[in-house]
PDB file of C-alpha atoms in Angstrom:
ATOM      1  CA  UNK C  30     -44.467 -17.910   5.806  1.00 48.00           C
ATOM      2  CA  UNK C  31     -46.936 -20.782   6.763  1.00 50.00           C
ATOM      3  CA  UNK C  32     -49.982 -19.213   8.235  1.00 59.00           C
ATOM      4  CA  UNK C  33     -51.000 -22.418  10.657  1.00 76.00           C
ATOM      5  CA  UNK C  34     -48.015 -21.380  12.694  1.00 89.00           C
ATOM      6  CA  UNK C  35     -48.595 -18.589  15.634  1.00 96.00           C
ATOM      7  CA  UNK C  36     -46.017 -17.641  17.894  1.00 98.00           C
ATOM      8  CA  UNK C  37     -46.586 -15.805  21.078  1.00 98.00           C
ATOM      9  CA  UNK C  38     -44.061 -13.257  22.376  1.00 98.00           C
ATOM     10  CA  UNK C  39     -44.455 -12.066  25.791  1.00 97.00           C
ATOM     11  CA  UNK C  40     -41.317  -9.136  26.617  1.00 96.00           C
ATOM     12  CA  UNK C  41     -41.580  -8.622  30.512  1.00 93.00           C
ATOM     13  CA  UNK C  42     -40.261  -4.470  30.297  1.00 88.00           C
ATOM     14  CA  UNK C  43     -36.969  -3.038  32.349  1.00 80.00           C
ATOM     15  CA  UNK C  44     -33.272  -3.887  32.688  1.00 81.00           C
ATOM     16  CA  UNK C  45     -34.390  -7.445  34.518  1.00 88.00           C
ATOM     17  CA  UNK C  46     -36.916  -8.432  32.087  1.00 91.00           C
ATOM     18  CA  UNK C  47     -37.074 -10.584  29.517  1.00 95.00           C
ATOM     19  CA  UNK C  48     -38.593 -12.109  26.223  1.00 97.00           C
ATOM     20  CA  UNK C  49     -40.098 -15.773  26.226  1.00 98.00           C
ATOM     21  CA  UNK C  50     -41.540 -17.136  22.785  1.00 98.00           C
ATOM     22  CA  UNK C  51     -44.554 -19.534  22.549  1.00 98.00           C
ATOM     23  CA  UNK C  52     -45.605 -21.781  19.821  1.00 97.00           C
ATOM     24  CA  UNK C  53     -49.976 -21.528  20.008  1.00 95.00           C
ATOM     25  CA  UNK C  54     -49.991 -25.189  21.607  1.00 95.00           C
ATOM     26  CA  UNK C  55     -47.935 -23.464  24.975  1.00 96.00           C
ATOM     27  CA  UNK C  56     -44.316 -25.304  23.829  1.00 96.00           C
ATOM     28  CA  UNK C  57     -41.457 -22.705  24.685  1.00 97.00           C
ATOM     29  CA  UNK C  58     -39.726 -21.989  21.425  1.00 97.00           C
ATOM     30  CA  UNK C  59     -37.144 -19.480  22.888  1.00 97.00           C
ATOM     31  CA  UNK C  60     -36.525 -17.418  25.902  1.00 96.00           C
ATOM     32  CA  UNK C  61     -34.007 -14.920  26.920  1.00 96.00           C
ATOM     33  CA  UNK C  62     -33.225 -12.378  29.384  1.00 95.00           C
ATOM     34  CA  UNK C  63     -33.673  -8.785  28.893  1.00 94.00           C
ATOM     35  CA  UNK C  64     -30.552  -8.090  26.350  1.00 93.00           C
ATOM     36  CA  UNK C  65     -28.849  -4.947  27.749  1.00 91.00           C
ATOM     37  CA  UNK C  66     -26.321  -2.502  25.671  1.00 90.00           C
ATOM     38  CA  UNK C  67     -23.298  -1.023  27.106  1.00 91.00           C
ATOM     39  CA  UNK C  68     -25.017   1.841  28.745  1.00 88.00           C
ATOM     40  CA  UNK C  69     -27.267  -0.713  30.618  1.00 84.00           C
ATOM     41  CA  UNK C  70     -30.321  -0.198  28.280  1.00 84.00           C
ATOM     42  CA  UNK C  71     -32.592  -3.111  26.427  1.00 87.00           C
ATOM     43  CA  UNK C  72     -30.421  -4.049  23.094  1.00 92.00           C
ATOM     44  CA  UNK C  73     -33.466  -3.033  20.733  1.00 92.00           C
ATOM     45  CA  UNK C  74     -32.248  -4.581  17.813  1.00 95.00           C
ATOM     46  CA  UNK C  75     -31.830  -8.043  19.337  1.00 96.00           C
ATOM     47  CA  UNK C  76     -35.210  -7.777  20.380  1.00 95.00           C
ATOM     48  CA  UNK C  77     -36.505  -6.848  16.465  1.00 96.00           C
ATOM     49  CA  UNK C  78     -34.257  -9.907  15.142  1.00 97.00           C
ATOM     50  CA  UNK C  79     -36.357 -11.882  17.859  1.00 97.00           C
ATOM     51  CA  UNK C  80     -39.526 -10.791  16.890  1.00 97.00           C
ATOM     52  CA  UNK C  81     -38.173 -10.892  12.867  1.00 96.00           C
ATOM     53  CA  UNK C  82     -37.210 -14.640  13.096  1.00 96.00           C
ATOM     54  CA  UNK C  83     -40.466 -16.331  14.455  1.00 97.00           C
ATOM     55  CA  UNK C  84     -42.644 -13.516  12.156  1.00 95.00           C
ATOM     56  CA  UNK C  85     -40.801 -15.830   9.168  1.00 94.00           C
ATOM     57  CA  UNK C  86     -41.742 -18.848  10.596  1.00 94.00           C
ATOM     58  CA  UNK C  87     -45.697 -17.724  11.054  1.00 94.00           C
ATOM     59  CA  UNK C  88     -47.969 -15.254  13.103  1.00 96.00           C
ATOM     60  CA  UNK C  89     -46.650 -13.490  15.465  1.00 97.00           C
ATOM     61  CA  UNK C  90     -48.599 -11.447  18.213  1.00 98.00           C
ATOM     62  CA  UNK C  91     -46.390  -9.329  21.157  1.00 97.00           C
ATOM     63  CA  UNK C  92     -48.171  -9.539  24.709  1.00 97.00           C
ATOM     64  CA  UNK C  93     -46.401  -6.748  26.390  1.00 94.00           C
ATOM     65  CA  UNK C  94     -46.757  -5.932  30.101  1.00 86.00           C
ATOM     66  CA  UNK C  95     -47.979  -2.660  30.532  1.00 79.00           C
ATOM     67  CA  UNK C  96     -46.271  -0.239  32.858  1.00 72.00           C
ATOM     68  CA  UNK C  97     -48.063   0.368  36.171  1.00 66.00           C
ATOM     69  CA  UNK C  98     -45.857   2.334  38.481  1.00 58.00           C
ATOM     70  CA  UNK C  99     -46.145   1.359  42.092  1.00 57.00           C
ATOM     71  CA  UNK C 100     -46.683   3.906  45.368  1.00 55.00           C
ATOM     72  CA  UNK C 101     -43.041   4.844  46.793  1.00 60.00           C
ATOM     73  CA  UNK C 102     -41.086   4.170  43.104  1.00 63.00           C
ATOM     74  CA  UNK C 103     -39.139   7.416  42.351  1.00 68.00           C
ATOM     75  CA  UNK C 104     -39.525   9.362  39.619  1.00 70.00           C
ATOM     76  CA  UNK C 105     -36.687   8.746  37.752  1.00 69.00           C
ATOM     77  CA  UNK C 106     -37.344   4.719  38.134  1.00 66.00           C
ATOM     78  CA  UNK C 107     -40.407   5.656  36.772  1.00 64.00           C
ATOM     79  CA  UNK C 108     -39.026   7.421  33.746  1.00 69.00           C
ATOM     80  CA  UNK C 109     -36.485   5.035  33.007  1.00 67.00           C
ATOM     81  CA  UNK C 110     -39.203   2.210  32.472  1.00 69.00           C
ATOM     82  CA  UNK C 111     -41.146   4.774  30.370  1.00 72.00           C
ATOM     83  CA  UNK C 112     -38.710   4.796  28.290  1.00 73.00           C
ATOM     84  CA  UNK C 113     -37.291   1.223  28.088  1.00 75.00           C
ATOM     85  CA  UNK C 114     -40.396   0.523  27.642  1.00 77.00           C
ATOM     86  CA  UNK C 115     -41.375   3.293  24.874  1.00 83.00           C
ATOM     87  CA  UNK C 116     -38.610   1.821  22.816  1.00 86.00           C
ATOM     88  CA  UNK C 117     -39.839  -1.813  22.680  1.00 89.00           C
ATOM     89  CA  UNK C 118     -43.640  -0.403  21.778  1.00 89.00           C
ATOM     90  CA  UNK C 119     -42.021   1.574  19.300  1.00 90.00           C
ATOM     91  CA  UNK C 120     -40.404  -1.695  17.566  1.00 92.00           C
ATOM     92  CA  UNK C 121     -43.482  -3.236  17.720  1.00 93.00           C
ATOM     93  CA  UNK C 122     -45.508  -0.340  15.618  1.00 93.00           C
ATOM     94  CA  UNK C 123     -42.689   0.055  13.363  1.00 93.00           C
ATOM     95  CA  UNK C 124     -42.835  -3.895  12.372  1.00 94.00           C
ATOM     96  CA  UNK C 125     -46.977  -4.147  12.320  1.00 95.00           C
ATOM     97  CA  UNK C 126     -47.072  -6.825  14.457  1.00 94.00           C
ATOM     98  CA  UNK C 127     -49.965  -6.962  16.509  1.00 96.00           C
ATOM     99  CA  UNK C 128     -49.730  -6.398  20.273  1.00 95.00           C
ATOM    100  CA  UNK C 129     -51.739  -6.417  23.561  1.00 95.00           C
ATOM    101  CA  UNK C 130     -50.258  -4.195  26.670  1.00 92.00           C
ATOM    102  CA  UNK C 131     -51.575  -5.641  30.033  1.00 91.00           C
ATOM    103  CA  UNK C 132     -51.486  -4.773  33.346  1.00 87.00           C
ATOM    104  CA  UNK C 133     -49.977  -7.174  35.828  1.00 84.00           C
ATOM    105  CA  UNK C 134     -53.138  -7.315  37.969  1.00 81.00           C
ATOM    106  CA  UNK C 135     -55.168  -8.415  34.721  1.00 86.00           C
ATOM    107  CA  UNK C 136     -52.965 -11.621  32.858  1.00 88.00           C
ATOM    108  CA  UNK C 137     -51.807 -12.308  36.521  1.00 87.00           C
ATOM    109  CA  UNK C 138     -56.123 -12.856  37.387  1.00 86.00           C
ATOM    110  CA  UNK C 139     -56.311 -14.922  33.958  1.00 89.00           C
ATOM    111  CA  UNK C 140     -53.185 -16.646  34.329  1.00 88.00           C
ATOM    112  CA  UNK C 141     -52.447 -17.274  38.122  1.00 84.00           C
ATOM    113  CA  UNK C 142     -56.319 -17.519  39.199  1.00 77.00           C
ATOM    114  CA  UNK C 143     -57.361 -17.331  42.702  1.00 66.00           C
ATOM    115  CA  UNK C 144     -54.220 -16.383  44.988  1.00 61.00           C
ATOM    116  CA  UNK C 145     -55.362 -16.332  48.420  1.00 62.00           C
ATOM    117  CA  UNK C 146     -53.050 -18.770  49.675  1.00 59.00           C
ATOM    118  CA  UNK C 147     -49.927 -16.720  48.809  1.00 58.00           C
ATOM    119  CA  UNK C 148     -50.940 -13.009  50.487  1.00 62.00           C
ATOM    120  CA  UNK C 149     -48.611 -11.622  52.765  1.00 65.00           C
ATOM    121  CA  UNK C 150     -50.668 -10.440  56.177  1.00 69.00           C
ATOM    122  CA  UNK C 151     -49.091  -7.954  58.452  1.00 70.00           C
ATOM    123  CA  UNK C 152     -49.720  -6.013  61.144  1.00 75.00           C
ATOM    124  CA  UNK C 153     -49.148  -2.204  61.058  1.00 77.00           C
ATOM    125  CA  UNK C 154     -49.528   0.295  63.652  1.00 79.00           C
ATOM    126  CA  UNK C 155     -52.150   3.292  63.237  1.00 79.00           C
ATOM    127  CA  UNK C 156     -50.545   5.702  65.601  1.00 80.00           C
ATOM    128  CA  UNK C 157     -53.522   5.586  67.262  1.00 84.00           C
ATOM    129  CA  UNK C 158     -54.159   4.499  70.732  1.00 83.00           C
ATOM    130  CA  UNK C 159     -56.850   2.167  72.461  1.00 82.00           C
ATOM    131  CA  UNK C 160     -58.910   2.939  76.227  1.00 84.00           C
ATOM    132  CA  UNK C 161     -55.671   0.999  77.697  1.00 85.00           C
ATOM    133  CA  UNK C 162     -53.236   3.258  75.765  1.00 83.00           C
ATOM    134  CA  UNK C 163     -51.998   0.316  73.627  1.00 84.00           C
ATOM    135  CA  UNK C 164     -51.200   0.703  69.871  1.00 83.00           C
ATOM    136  CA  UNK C 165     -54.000  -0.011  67.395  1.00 81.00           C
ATOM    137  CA  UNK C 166     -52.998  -2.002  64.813  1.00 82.00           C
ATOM    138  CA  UNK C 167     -54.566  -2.890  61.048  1.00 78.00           C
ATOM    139  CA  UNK C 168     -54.249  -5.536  59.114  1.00 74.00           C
ATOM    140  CA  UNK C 169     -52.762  -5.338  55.909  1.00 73.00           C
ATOM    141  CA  UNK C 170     -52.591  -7.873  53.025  1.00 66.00           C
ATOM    142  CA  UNK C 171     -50.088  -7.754  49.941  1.00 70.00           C
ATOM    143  CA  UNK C 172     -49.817 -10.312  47.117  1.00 69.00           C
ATOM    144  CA  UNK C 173     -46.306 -11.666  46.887  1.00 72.00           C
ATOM    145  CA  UNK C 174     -47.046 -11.695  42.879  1.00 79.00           C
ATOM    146  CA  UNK C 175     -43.597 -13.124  42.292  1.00 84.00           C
ATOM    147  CA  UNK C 176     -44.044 -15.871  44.132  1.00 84.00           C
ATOM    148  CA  UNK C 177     -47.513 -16.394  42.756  1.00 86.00           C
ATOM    149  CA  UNK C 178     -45.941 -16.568  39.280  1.00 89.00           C
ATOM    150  CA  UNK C 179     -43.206 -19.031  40.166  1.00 90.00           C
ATOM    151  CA  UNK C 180     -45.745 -21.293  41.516  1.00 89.00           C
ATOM    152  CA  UNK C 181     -47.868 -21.188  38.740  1.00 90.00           C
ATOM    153  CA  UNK C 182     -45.315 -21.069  35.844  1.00 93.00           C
ATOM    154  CA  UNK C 183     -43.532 -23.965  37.450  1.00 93.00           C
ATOM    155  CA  UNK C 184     -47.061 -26.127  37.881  1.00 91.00           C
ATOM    156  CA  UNK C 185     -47.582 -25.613  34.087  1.00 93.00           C
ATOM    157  CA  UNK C 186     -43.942 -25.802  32.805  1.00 94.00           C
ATOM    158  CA  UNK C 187     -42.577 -28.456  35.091  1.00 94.00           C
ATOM    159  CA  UNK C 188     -39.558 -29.432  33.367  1.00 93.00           C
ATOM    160  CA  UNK C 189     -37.960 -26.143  32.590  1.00 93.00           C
ATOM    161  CA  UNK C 190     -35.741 -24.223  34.617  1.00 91.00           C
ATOM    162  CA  UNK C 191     -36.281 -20.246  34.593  1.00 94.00           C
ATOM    163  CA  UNK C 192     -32.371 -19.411  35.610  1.00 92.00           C
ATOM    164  CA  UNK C 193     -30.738 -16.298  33.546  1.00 91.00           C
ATOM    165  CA  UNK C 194     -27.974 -18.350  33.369  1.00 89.00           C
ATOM    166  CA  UNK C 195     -26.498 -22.083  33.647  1.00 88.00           C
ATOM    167  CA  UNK C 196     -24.800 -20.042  37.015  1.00 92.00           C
ATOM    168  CA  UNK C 197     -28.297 -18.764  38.225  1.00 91.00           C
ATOM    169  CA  UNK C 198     -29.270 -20.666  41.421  1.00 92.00           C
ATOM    170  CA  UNK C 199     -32.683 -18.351  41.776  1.00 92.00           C
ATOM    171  CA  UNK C 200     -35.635 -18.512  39.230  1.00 91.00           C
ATOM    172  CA  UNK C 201     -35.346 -14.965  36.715  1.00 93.00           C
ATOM    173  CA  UNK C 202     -38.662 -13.145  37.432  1.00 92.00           C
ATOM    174  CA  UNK C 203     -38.448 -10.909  34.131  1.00 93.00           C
ATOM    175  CA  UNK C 204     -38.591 -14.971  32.438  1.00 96.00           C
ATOM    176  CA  UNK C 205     -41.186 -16.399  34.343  1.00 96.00           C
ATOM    177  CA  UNK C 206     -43.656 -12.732  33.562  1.00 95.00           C
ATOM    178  CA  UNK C 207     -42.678 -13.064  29.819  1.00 96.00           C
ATOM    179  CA  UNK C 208     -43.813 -16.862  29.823  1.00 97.00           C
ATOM    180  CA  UNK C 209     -46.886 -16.274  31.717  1.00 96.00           C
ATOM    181  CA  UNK C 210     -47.521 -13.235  29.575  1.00 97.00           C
ATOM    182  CA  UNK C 211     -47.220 -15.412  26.209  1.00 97.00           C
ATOM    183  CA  UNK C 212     -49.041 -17.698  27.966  1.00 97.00           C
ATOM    184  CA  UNK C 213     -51.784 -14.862  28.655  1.00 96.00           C
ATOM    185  CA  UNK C 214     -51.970 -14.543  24.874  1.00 97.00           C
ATOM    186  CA  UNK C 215     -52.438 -17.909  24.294  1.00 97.00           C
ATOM    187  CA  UNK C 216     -55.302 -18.469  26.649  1.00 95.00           C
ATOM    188  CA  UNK C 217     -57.560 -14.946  25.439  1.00 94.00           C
ATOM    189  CA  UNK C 218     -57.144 -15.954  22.394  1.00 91.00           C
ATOM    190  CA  UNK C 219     -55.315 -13.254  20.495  1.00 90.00           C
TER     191      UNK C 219
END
């Protein structure tokens, strides 16, 4: 193993995530989507032979995102990333390799920066009523984080092409997390 070589593995969790390798000077060394069994479950032990191969080529540290359920996601959704996900930490302690879990919100703050230009306003009614008897409305301001992502992965990576396959027309989120997460390693330091 040569020690001056550190790869970066970020694994963006659930059935449309993936795993994106980088060397510590941000080149992409490898990136796939999530590999699924036959019963529609992450392939585990293509994930380990990942994680195996660039450990023999140098340092490796897993950036993992950390599961952060969301309001209105049903339990069993839930569950099933729990456990997806429980697998893949599981891999990660069994092999020693060092790891970092984090939340969207935080490598998104370190990686995407400020955002403002990308929130989604809209205008929901209260149910309440005015003096004139006309709806009150609120304003209400979401992050479109996948688009935020996009834009940024494709500003730092402009000559790569984030398509699950040569097919794909659309960019594969699960891809462009795992890079940024890699990427997220990379830039703290880890």
């Amino acid at each position: 193993m040569s020690n001056n070589l550190k790869f970066y593995i970020g694994i963006d969790l659930g059935l449309r995530g993936a795993v994106v390798v980088l060397d510590s000077n941000s080149n992409i060394r490898y990136k796939m989507v999530m590999p699924l069994r036959a019963d529609n479950t992450p392939d585990v032990k293509k994930i380990y032979a990942v994680i195996r191969h660039f450990e023999k080529m140098g340092s490796v540290h897993v950036i993992l995102e950390r599961f952060a359920g969301f309001h209105g996601q049903s339990k069993k959704s839930v569950a099933s990333l729990e456990r997806q996900g429980g697998k893949i930490y599981g891999i990660v302690e069994l092999m020693d390799i060092p790891y970092t879990a984090s939340l969207p919100k935080n490598w998104q703050k370190v990686i995407c920066g400020d955002t403002k230009q990308y929130d989604k306003v809209s205008w929901v009614k209260t149910g309440n009523k005015d003096d004139d008897g006309k709806d009150i409305k609120k304003k209400v301001v979401k992050k479109d984080t996948k688009k935020i992502a996009l834009v940024t992965v494709n500003r730092l990576f402009p000559k790569e092409k984030w398509l699950a396959t040569a097919k794909s027309r659309v960019a594969h989120d699960g891809m462009v997390d795992a890079c940024l997460l890699a990427l997220y390693g990379i830039r703290k330091g880890l």
